[in-house]
């Protein structure tokens, strides 16, 4: 291990500026002496609270690695773990843009970040305990890991892994919590002043704000959403009172006003949209719609199913030559 350095790890990963810059960044972070991977029996014990399916549980255990057998992976694990721990609870730290590992590593590469997150659970639970956050809320958000691993397998035709490690850098730094139908992360307003003025918003760039996220967990009824917003205000006022969260923002294809052209006024999606004041601007959302509505990546339009009102609306819109957008909006808590 002592002979392994950043240059050797970069060479092992292969060509690409993405790997070189990432390894250089991790090299400045330094190694964590405390990191360890859970034993197989410990992983089994985590299966239920993390919501792991049997096939994913089996591959997690099969892809475990050690410093002696896979020193390069261990070098990366130590530094990714330390990066998470150093930024625990830091709302001003950026999302960690960790790259996907090379395809030639196969399952060990696809499950690498799962092992990083498993190794980080004890530190996260200590942070929650220090804040007074109940264990049920800790495991409520950690169960998102099993859900996303299962979604990966669905999208990739039975192949297991995880490819949203940037997203889980919120979970494992104590920045996001599950409030029932919706999830909320601690953050700051990122809109520029021109956008804020155009939207008539009562906050400024950099002010504390909660980000709203919609996991795959059942119907998005107005009652369930209302309960989530109520719980979020109560939760953050109690456990993070210093931030005084008064507003929430959401960026999603679900806020695209074009959806209202196809869906009934009393649909859950349209009623969810109407909670928000949509701000100017947006970006292409077709890929988001493919992923979140159909759980497909770059499909042919003619192959898309038309089983539900939403699916039919999506396809009709695309067949007419139009495109979906990711839009952003805000609301007062």
mmCIF file with all atom_site columns, C-alpha atoms in Angstrom, residues 115-194:
data_model
loop_
_atom_site.group_PDB
_atom_site.id
_atom_site.type_symbol
_atom_site.label_atom_id
_atom_site.label_alt_id
_atom_site.label_comp_id
_atom_site.label_asym_id
_atom_site.label_entity_id
_atom_site.label_seq_id
_atom_site.pdbx_PDB_ins_code
_atom_site.Cartn_x
_atom_site.Cartn_y
_atom_site.Cartn_z
_atom_site.occupancy
_atom_site.B_iso_or_equiv
_atom_site.pdbx_formal_charge
_atom_site.auth_seq_id
_atom_site.auth_comp_id
_atom_site.auth_asym_id
_atom_site.auth_atom_id
_atom_site.pdbx_PDB_model_num
ATOM 1  C CA . UNK A 1 115 ? -19.208 -0.002 -0.617  1.00 0.00 ? 115 UNK A CA 1
ATOM 2  C CA . UNK A 1 116 ? -18.091 3.589  -0.020  1.00 0.00 ? 116 UNK A CA 1
ATOM 3  C CA . UNK A 1 117 ? -21.549 4.388  1.327   1.00 0.00 ? 117 UNK A CA 1
ATOM 4  C CA . UNK A 1 118 ? -21.797 1.242  3.438   1.00 0.00 ? 118 UNK A CA 1
ATOM 5  C CA . UNK A 1 119 ? -18.458 2.127  5.031   1.00 0.00 ? 119 UNK A CA 1
ATOM 6  C CA . UNK A 1 120 ? -19.805 5.595  5.821   1.00 0.00 ? 120 UNK A CA 1
ATOM 7  C CA . UNK A 1 121 ? -22.988 4.552  7.646   1.00 0.00 ? 121 UNK A CA 1
ATOM 8  C CA . UNK A 1 122 ? -21.446 4.574  11.164  1.00 0.00 ? 122 UNK A CA 1
ATOM 9  C CA . UNK A 1 123 ? -20.175 8.154  10.762  1.00 0.00 ? 123 UNK A CA 1
ATOM 10 C CA . UNK A 1 124 ? -23.521 9.311  9.384   1.00 0.00 ? 124 UNK A CA 1
ATOM 11 C CA . UNK A 1 125 ? -25.432 7.734  12.272  1.00 0.00 ? 125 UNK A CA 1
ATOM 12 C CA . UNK A 1 126 ? -23.095 9.454  14.746  1.00 0.00 ? 126 UNK A CA 1
ATOM 13 C CA . UNK A 1 127 ? -23.816 12.792 13.051  1.00 0.00 ? 127 UNK A CA 1
ATOM 14 C CA . UNK A 1 128 ? -27.566 12.167 13.221  1.00 0.00 ? 128 UNK A CA 1
ATOM 15 C CA . UNK A 1 129 ? -27.320 11.181 16.881  1.00 0.00 ? 129 UNK A CA 1
ATOM 16 C CA . UNK A 1 130 ? -25.356 14.330 17.684  1.00 0.00 ? 130 UNK A CA 1
ATOM 17 C CA . UNK A 1 131 ? -28.128 16.383 16.070  1.00 0.00 ? 131 UNK A CA 1
ATOM 18 C CA . UNK A 1 132 ? -30.774 14.454 18.001  1.00 0.00 ? 132 UNK A CA 1
ATOM 19 C CA . UNK A 1 133 ? -32.307 13.021 14.822  1.00 0.00 ? 133 UNK A CA 1
ATOM 20 C CA . UNK A 1 134 ? -34.313 9.855  15.613  1.00 0.00 ? 134 UNK A CA 1
ATOM 21 C CA . UNK A 1 135 ? -33.123 6.518  14.256  1.00 0.00 ? 135 UNK A CA 1
ATOM 22 C CA . UNK A 1 136 ? -36.345 6.101  12.253  1.00 0.00 ? 136 UNK A CA 1
ATOM 23 C CA . UNK A 1 137 ? -35.478 9.236  10.277  1.00 0.00 ? 137 UNK A CA 1
ATOM 24 C CA . UNK A 1 138 ? -31.910 8.022  9.771   1.00 0.00 ? 138 UNK A CA 1
ATOM 25 C CA . UNK A 1 139 ? -33.017 4.709  8.294   1.00 0.00 ? 139 UNK A CA 1
ATOM 26 C CA . UNK A 1 140 ? -35.893 6.351  6.458   1.00 0.00 ? 140 UNK A CA 1
ATOM 27 C CA . UNK A 1 141 ? -33.483 8.177  4.161   1.00 0.00 ? 141 UNK A CA 1
ATOM 28 C CA . UNK A 1 142 ? -30.877 5.391  4.070   1.00 0.00 ? 142 UNK A CA 1
ATOM 29 C CA . UNK A 1 143 ? -33.514 3.057  2.602   1.00 0.00 ? 143 UNK A CA 1
ATOM 30 C CA . UNK A 1 144 ? -33.256 5.173  -0.538  1.00 0.00 ? 144 UNK A CA 1
ATOM 31 C CA . UNK A 1 145 ? -29.991 3.348  -1.292  1.00 0.00 ? 145 UNK A CA 1
ATOM 32 C CA . UNK A 1 146 ? -31.683 -0.021 -1.760  1.00 0.00 ? 146 UNK A CA 1
ATOM 33 C CA . UNK A 1 147 ? -34.395 1.597  -3.888  1.00 0.00 ? 147 UNK A CA 1
ATOM 34 C CA . UNK A 1 148 ? -31.875 3.196  -6.255  1.00 0.00 ? 148 UNK A CA 1
ATOM 35 C CA . UNK A 1 149 ? -29.780 0.040  -6.583  1.00 0.00 ? 149 UNK A CA 1
ATOM 36 C CA . UNK A 1 150 ? -32.954 -1.848 -7.553  1.00 0.00 ? 150 UNK A CA 1
ATOM 37 C CA . UNK A 1 151 ? -33.854 0.847  -10.088 1.00 0.00 ? 151 UNK A CA 1
ATOM 38 C CA . UNK A 1 152 ? -30.398 0.529  -11.670 1.00 0.00 ? 152 UNK A CA 1
ATOM 39 C CA . UNK A 1 153 ? -30.990 -3.188 -12.198 1.00 0.00 ? 153 UNK A CA 1
ATOM 40 C CA . UNK A 1 154 ? -34.387 -2.520 -13.793 1.00 0.00 ? 154 UNK A CA 1
ATOM 41 C CA . UNK A 1 155 ? -32.965 0.087  -16.158 1.00 0.00 ? 155 UNK A CA 1
ATOM 42 C CA . UNK A 1 156 ? -29.996 -2.066 -17.164 1.00 0.00 ? 156 UNK A CA 1
ATOM 43 C CA . UNK A 1 157 ? -31.835 -5.300 -17.880 1.00 0.00 ? 157 UNK A CA 1
ATOM 44 C CA . UNK A 1 158 ? -30.876 -7.230 -14.770 1.00 0.00 ? 158 UNK A CA 1
ATOM 45 C CA . UNK A 1 159 ? -27.299 -5.916 -14.459 1.00 0.00 ? 159 UNK A CA 1
ATOM 46 C CA . UNK A 1 160 ? -26.640 -4.594 -10.948 1.00 0.00 ? 160 UNK A CA 1
ATOM 47 C CA . UNK A 1 161 ? -24.847 -1.473 -9.773  1.00 0.00 ? 161 UNK A CA 1
ATOM 48 C CA . UNK A 1 162 ? -25.272 2.177  -8.818  1.00 0.00 ? 162 UNK A CA 1
ATOM 49 C CA . UNK A 1 163 ? -24.697 5.200  -11.057 1.00 0.00 ? 163 UNK A CA 1
ATOM 50 C CA . UNK A 1 164 ? -26.101 8.101  -8.999  1.00 0.00 ? 164 UNK A CA 1
ATOM 51 C CA . UNK A 1 165 ? -23.226 8.426  -6.555  1.00 0.00 ? 165 UNK A CA 1
ATOM 52 C CA . UNK A 1 166 ? -23.353 12.232 -6.853  1.00 0.00 ? 166 UNK A CA 1
ATOM 53 C CA . UNK A 1 167 ? -26.937 12.097 -5.535  1.00 0.00 ? 167 UNK A CA 1
ATOM 54 C CA . UNK A 1 168 ? -26.028 9.910  -2.581  1.00 0.00 ? 168 UNK A CA 1
ATOM 55 C CA . UNK A 1 169 ? -23.290 12.295 -1.564  1.00 0.00 ? 169 UNK A CA 1
ATOM 56 C CA . UNK A 1 170 ? -26.233 14.249 -0.076  1.00 0.00 ? 170 UNK A CA 1
ATOM 57 C CA . UNK A 1 171 ? -27.561 11.263 1.879   1.00 0.00 ? 171 UNK A CA 1
ATOM 58 C CA . UNK A 1 172 ? -24.241 10.269 3.370   1.00 0.00 ? 172 UNK A CA 1
ATOM 59 C CA . UNK A 1 173 ? -23.252 13.801 4.370   1.00 0.00 ? 173 UNK A CA 1
ATOM 60 C CA . UNK A 1 174 ? -26.457 14.273 6.352   1.00 0.00 ? 174 UNK A CA 1
ATOM 61 C CA . UNK A 1 175 ? -27.956 16.805 3.937   1.00 0.00 ? 175 UNK A CA 1
ATOM 62 C CA . UNK A 1 176 ? -31.195 15.093 2.856   1.00 0.00 ? 176 UNK A CA 1
ATOM 63 C CA . UNK A 1 177 ? -34.073 13.457 4.727   1.00 0.00 ? 177 UNK A CA 1
ATOM 64 C CA . UNK A 1 178 ? -37.207 11.533 3.820   1.00 0.00 ? 178 UNK A CA 1
ATOM 65 C CA . UNK A 1 179 ? -40.488 13.127 4.868   1.00 0.00 ? 179 UNK A CA 1
ATOM 66 C CA . UNK A 1 180 ? -42.925 10.548 3.521   1.00 0.00 ? 180 UNK A CA 1
ATOM 67 C CA . UNK A 1 181 ? -43.907 11.108 -0.100  1.00 0.00 ? 181 UNK A CA 1
ATOM 68 C CA . UNK A 1 182 ? -41.220 13.746 -0.661  1.00 0.00 ? 182 UNK A CA 1
ATOM 69 C CA . UNK A 1 183 ? -37.580 14.191 0.280   1.00 0.00 ? 183 UNK A CA 1
ATOM 70 C CA . UNK A 1 184 ? -35.968 17.493 1.269   1.00 0.00 ? 184 UNK A CA 1
ATOM 71 C CA . UNK A 1 185 ? -32.315 18.491 1.213   1.00 0.00 ? 185 UNK A CA 1
ATOM 72 C CA . UNK A 1 186 ? -30.598 21.376 2.946   1.00 0.00 ? 186 UNK A CA 1
ATOM 73 C CA . UNK A 1 187 ? -29.218 23.882 0.465   1.00 0.00 ? 187 UNK A CA 1
ATOM 74 C CA . UNK A 1 188 ? -28.913 27.474 -0.610  1.00 0.00 ? 188 UNK A CA 1
ATOM 75 C CA . UNK A 1 189 ? -30.648 29.450 -3.321  1.00 0.00 ? 189 UNK A CA 1
ATOM 76 C CA . UNK A 1 190 ? -28.670 29.017 -6.554  1.00 0.00 ? 190 UNK A CA 1
ATOM 77 C CA . UNK A 1 191 ? -30.756 31.256 -8.836  1.00 0.00 ? 191 UNK A CA 1
ATOM 78 C CA . UNK A 1 192 ? -28.979 34.386 -10.033 1.00 0.00 ? 192 UNK A CA 1
ATOM 79 C CA . UNK A 1 193 ? -30.369 37.760 -9.013  1.00 0.00 ? 193 UNK A CA 1
ATOM 80 C CA . UNK A 1 194 ? -31.915 38.361 -12.452 1.00 0.00 ? 194 UNK A CA 1
#
